[in-house]
Short mmCIF file of C-alpha atoms and ligand atoms in Angstrom, two decimals:
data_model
loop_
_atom_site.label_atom_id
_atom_site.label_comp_id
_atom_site.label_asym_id
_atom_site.label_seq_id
_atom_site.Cartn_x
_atom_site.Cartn_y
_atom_site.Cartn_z
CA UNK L 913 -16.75 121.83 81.57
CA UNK L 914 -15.05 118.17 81.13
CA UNK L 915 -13.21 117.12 83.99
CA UNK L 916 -10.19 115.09 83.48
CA UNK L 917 -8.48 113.45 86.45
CA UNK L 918 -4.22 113.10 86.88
CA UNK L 919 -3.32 109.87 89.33
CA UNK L 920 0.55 110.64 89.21
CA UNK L 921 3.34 111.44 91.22
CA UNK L 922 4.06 115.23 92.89
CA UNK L 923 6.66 117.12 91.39
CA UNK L 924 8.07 119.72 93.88
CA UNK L 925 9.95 121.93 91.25
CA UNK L 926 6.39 122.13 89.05
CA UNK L 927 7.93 121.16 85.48
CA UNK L 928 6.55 117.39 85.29
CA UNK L 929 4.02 115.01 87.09
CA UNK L 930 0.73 115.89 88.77
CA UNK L 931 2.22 120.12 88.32
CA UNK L 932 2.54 119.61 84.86
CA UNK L 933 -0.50 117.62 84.09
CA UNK L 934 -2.73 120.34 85.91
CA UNK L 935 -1.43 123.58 84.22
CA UNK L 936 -1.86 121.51 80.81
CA UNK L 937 -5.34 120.83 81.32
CA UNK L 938 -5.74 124.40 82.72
CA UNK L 939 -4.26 125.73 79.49
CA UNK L 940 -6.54 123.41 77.00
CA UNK L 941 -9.91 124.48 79.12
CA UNK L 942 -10.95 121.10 80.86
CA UNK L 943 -11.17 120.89 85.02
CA UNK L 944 -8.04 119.38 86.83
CA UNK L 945 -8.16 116.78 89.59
CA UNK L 946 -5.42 114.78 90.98
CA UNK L 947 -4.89 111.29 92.95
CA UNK L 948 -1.24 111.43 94.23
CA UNK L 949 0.65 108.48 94.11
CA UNK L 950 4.29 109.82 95.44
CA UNK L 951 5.60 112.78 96.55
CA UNK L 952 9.00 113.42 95.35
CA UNK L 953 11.82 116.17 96.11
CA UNK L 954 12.94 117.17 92.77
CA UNK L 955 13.92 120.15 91.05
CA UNK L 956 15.57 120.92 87.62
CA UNK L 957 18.95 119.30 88.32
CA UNK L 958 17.09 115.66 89.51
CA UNK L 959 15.25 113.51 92.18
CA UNK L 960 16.80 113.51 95.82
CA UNK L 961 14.04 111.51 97.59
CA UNK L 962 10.54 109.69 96.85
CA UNK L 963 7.93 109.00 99.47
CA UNK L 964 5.20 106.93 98.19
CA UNK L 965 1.46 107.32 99.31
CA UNK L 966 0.18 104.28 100.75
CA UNK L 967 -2.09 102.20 98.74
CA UNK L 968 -5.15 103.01 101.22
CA UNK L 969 -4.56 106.92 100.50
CA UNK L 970 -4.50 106.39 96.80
CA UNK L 971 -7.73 104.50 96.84
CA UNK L 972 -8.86 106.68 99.50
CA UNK L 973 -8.54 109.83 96.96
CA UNK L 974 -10.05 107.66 93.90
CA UNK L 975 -13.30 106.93 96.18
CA UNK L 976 -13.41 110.42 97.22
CA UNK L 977 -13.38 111.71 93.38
CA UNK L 978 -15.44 108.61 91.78
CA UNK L 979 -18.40 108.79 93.99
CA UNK L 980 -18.94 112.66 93.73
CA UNK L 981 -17.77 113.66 89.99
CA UNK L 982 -18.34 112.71 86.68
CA UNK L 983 -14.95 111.82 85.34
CA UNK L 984 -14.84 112.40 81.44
CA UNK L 985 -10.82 110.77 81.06
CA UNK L 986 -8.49 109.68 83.18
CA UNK L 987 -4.23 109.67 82.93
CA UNK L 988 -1.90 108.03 84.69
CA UNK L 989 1.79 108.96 85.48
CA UNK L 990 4.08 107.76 88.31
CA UNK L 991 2.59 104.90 90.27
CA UNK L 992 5.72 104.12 91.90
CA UNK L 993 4.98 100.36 93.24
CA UNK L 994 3.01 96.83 92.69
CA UNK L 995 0.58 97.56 95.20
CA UNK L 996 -0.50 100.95 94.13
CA UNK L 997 -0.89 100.25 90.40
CA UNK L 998 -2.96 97.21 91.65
CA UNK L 999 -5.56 99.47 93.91
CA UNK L 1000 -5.86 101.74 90.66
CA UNK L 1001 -6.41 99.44 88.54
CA UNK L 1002 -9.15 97.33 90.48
CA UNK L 1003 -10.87 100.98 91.45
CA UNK L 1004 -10.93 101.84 88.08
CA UNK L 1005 -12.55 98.69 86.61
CA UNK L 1006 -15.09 99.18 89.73
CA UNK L 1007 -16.37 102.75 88.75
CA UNK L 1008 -16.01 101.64 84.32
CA UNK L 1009 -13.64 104.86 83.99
CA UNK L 1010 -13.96 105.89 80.37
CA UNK L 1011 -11.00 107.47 78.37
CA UNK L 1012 -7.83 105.90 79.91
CA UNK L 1013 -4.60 107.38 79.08
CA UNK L 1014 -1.42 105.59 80.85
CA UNK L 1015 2.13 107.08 80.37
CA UNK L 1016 4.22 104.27 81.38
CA UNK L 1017 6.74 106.41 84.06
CA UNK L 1018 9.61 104.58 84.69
CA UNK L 1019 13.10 106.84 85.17
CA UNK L 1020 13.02 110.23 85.15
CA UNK L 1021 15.15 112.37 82.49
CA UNK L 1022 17.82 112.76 85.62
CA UNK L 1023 17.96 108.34 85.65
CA UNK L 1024 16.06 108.42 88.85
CA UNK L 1025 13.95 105.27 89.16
CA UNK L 1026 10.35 106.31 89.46
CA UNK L 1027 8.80 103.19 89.29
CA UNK L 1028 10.19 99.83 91.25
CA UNK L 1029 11.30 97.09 88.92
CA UNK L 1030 8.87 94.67 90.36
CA UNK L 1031 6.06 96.50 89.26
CA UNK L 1032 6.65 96.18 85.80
CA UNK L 1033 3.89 93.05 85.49
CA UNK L 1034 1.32 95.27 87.45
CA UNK L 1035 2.01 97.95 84.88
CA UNK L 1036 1.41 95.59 82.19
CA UNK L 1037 -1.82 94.80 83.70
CA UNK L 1038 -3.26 98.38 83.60
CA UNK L 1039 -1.78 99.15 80.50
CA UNK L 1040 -4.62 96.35 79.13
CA UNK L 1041 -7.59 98.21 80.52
CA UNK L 1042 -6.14 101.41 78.63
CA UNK L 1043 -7.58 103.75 75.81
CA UNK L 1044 -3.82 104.55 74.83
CA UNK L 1045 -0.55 103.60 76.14
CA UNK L 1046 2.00 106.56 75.56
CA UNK L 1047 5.98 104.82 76.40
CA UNK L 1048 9.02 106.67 75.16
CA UNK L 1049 11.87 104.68 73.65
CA UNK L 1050 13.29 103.07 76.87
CA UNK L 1051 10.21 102.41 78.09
CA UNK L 1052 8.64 100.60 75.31
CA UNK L 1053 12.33 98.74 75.21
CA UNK L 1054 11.55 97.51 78.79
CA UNK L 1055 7.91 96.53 78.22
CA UNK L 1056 8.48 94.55 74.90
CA UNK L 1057 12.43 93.47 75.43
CA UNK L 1058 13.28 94.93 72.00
CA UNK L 1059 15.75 96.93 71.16
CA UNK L 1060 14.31 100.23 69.39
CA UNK L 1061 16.63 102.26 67.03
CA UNK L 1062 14.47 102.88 63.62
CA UNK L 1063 11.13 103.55 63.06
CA UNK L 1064 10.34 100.10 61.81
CA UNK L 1065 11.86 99.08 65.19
CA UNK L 1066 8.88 101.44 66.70
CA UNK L 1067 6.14 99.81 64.96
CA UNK L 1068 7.10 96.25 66.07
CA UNK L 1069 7.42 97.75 69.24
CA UNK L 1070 3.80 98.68 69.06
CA UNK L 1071 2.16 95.79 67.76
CA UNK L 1072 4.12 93.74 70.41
CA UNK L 1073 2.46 96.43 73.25
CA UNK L 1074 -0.91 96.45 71.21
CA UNK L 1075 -1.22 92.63 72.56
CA UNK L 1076 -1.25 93.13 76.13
CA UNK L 1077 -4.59 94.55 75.61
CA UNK L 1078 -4.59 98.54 75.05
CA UNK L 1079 -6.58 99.50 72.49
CA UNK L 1080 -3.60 102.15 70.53
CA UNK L 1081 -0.19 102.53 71.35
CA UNK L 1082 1.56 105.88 70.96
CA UNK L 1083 5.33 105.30 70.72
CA UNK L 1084 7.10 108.30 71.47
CA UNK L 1085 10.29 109.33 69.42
CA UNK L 1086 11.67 111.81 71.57
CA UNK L 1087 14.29 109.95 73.06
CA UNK L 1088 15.71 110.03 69.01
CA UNK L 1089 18.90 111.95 68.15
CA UNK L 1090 17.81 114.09 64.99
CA UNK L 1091 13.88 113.46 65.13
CA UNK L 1092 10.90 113.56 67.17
CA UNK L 1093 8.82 111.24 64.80
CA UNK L 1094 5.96 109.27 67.07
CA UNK L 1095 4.36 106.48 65.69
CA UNK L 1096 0.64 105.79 66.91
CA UNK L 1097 -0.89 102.45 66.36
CA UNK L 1098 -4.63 102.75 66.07
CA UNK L 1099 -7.36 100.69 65.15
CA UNK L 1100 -4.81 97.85 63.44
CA UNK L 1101 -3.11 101.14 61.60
CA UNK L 1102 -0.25 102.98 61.86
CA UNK L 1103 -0.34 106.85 61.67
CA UNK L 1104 3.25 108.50 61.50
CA UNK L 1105 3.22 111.94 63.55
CA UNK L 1106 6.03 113.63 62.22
CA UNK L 1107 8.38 115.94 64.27
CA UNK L 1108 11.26 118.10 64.08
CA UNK L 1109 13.70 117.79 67.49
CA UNK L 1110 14.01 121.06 68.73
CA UNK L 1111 17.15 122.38 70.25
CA UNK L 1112 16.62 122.79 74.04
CA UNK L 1113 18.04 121.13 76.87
CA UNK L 1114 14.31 122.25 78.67
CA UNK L 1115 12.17 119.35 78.23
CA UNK L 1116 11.55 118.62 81.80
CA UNK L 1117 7.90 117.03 81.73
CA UNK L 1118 7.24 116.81 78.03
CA UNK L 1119 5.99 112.79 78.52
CA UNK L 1120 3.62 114.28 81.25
CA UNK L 1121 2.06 117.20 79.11
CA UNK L 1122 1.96 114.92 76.09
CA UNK L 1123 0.25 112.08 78.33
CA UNK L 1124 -2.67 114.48 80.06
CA UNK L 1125 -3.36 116.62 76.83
CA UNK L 1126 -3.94 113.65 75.05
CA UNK L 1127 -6.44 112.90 77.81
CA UNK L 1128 -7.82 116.49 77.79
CA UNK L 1129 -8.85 116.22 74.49
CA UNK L 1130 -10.30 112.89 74.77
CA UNK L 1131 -12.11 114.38 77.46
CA UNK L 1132 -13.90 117.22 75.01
CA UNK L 1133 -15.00 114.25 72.89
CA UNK L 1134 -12.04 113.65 69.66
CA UNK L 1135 -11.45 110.52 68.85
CA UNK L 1136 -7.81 109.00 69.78
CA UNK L 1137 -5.92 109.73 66.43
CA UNK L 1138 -7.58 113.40 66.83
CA UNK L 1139 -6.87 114.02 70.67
CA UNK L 1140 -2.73 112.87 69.68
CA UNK L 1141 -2.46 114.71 66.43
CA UNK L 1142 -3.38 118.14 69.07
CA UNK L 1143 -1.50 117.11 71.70
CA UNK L 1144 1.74 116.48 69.48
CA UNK L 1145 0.46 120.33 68.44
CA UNK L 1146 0.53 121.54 71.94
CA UNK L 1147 3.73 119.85 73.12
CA UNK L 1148 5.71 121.13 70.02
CA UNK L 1149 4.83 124.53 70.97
CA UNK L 1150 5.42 123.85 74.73
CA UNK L 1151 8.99 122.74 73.90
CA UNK L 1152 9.43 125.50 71.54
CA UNK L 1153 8.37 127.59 74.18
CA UNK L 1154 9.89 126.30 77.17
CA UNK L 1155 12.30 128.28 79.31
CA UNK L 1156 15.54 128.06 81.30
CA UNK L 1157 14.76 127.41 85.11
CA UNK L 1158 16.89 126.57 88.26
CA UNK L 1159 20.44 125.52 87.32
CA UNK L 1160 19.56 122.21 85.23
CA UNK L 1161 16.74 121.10 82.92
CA UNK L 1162 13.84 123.64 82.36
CA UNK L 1163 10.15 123.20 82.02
CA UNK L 1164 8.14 123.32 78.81
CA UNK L 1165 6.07 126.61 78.67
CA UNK L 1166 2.09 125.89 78.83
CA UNK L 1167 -0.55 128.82 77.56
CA UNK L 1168 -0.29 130.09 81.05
CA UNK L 1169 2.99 130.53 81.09
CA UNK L 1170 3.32 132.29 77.83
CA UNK L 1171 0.32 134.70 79.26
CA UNK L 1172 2.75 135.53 82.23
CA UNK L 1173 5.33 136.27 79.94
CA UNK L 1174 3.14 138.44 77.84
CA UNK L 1175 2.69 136.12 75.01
CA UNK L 1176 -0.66 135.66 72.76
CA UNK L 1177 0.21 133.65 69.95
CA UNK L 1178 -0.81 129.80 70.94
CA UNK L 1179 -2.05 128.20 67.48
CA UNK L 1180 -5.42 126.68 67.74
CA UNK L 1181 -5.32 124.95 71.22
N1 ATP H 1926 13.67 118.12 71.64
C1 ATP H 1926 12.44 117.83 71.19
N2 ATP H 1926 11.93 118.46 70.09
C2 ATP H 1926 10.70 118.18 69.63
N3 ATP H 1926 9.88 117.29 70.20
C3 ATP H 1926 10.32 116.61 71.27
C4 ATP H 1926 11.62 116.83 71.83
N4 ATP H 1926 11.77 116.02 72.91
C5 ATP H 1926 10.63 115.33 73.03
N5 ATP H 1926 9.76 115.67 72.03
C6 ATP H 1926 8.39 115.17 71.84
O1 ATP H 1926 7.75 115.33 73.12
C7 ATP H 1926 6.83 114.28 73.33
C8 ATP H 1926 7.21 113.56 74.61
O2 ATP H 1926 8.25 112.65 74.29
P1 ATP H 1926 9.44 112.19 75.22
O3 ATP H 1926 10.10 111.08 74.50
O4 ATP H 1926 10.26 113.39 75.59
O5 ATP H 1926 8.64 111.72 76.48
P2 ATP H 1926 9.18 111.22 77.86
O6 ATP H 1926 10.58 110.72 77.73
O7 ATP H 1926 8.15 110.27 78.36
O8 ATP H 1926 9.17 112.53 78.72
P3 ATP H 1926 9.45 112.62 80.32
O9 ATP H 1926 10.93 112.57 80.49
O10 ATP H 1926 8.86 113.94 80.67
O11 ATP H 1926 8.76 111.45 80.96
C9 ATP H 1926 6.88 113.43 72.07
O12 ATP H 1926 5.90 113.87 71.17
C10 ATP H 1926 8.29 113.70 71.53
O13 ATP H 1926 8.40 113.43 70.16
C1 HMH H 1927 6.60 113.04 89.52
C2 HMH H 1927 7.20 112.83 88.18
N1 HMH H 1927 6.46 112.21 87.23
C3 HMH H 1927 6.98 112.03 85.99
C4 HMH H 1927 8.24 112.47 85.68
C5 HMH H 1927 8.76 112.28 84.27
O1 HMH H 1927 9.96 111.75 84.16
C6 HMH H 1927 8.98 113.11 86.71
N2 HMH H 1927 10.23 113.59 86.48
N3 HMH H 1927 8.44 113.28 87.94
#
């Protein structure tokens, strides 16, 4: 079995983060293992409190995985502050991690501030030793300084990201009003991955399953237009699937989930 490891933040209500990324990589058949950057207290209405790890845990958990296991792709989530993304990325270099997948967290869906503002030029820096860079609208706004409306917007966007180093550059339309287009940049090529927005409020964690079933399926050995082109697949049917949940915004719905609830139809995945 591939293993695929999640260095992210905890989500206490299960819909996003470190929760999310392990029942996604459950659901597409690859073993789960996690290096937690934060804990937060969160649940479907928003964040009330974040305690980051300390930087000594987080390379502490990275030592303890690295020097046992055969890691076959790696994604990152929350990383919260300077000093953490710097330990991961130094730790990663040292052990030549293969298949890096980095979804740039920086405010969750409620506006809470998952990542510190000073630690946007340490998140540059790991975005260079990336495989693929996944941002959402805001968050490729932040890391380029452009302003992103259209779809030609997007592409700039991603050749302006392409040049910190990452090798493609998934730019994630969701964030849209009537469209949930992405635009990957791959190999000096853009490939337009069309979607329809579906109407849910419950898209709590859709950047995080995205992010770690792109990384799942680089894992099993596709190539990086082939491991997105699935994962925009499986998170389509996770949104059309997801499900109303606590009193605010509900989780997507993974394979297990639709199991639970007595489902079988899942598409190829
Ligand atoms: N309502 C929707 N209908 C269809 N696809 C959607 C919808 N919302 C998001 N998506 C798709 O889900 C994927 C994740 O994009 P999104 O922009 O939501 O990520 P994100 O903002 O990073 O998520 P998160 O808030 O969990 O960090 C993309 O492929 C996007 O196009
Ligand atoms: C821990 C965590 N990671 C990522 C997100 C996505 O916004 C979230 N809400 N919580």
């Amino acid at each position: 079995m591939k293993k695929v490891l999640t260095i992210a933040g905890s989500d206490s209500c299960g819909g996003a983060g470190i929760q999310a990324d392990i029942k996604t990589m459950d659901a597409l058949g690859v073993y789960g293992m996690s290096v937690i950057c934060a804990v937060t207290a969160q649940n479907t209405m928003g964040v009330e409190d974040v305690q980051d790890m300390t930087p000594d845990i987080v390379r502490a958990q990275i030592d303890a995985i690295f020097t046992d296991i055969e890691v076959d792709a790696v994604k990152i989530g929350m990383v919260s502050s300077p000093e953490i993304i710097r330990v991961i990325k130094e730790r990663l270099i040292f052990y030549k991690a293969k298949k890096i997948v980095v979804d740039p967290v920086m405010v969750s869906k409620s506006g809470y501030h998952l990542l510190k503002k000073k630690a946007i030029d340490e998140l540059k820096g790991l975005i260079s030793i990336a495989d693929i860079v996944t941002p959402n609208i805001p968050e490729a706004e932040v890391l380029t300084g452009l302003n992103i409306i259209t779809e030609e917007d997007m592409k700039n966007a991603a050749k302006n990201i392409i040049k910190m180093g990452v090798k493609s550059v998934l730019i994630k339309g969701g964030h849209r009003c009537n469209d949930a287009t992405d635009i990957l940049l791959y190999k000096e090529n853009f490939l337009v991955i069309p979607g329809k927005k579906i109407d849910t409020e419950n898209t709590h964690g859709t950047g995080c399953t995205l992010s770690s079933s792109i990384a799942s399926q680089l894992a099993k050995g596709f190539s990086i237009k082939e491991s997105v082109i699935l994962s925009k697949k499986y998170i389509t049917k996770a949104i059309e699937n997801s499900f109303a949940l606590g009193k605010g915004v509900g989780p997507v719905g993974h394979l297990i989930d639709l199991y639970k609830r007595g489902g079988t139809d899942y598409g190829e995945n």
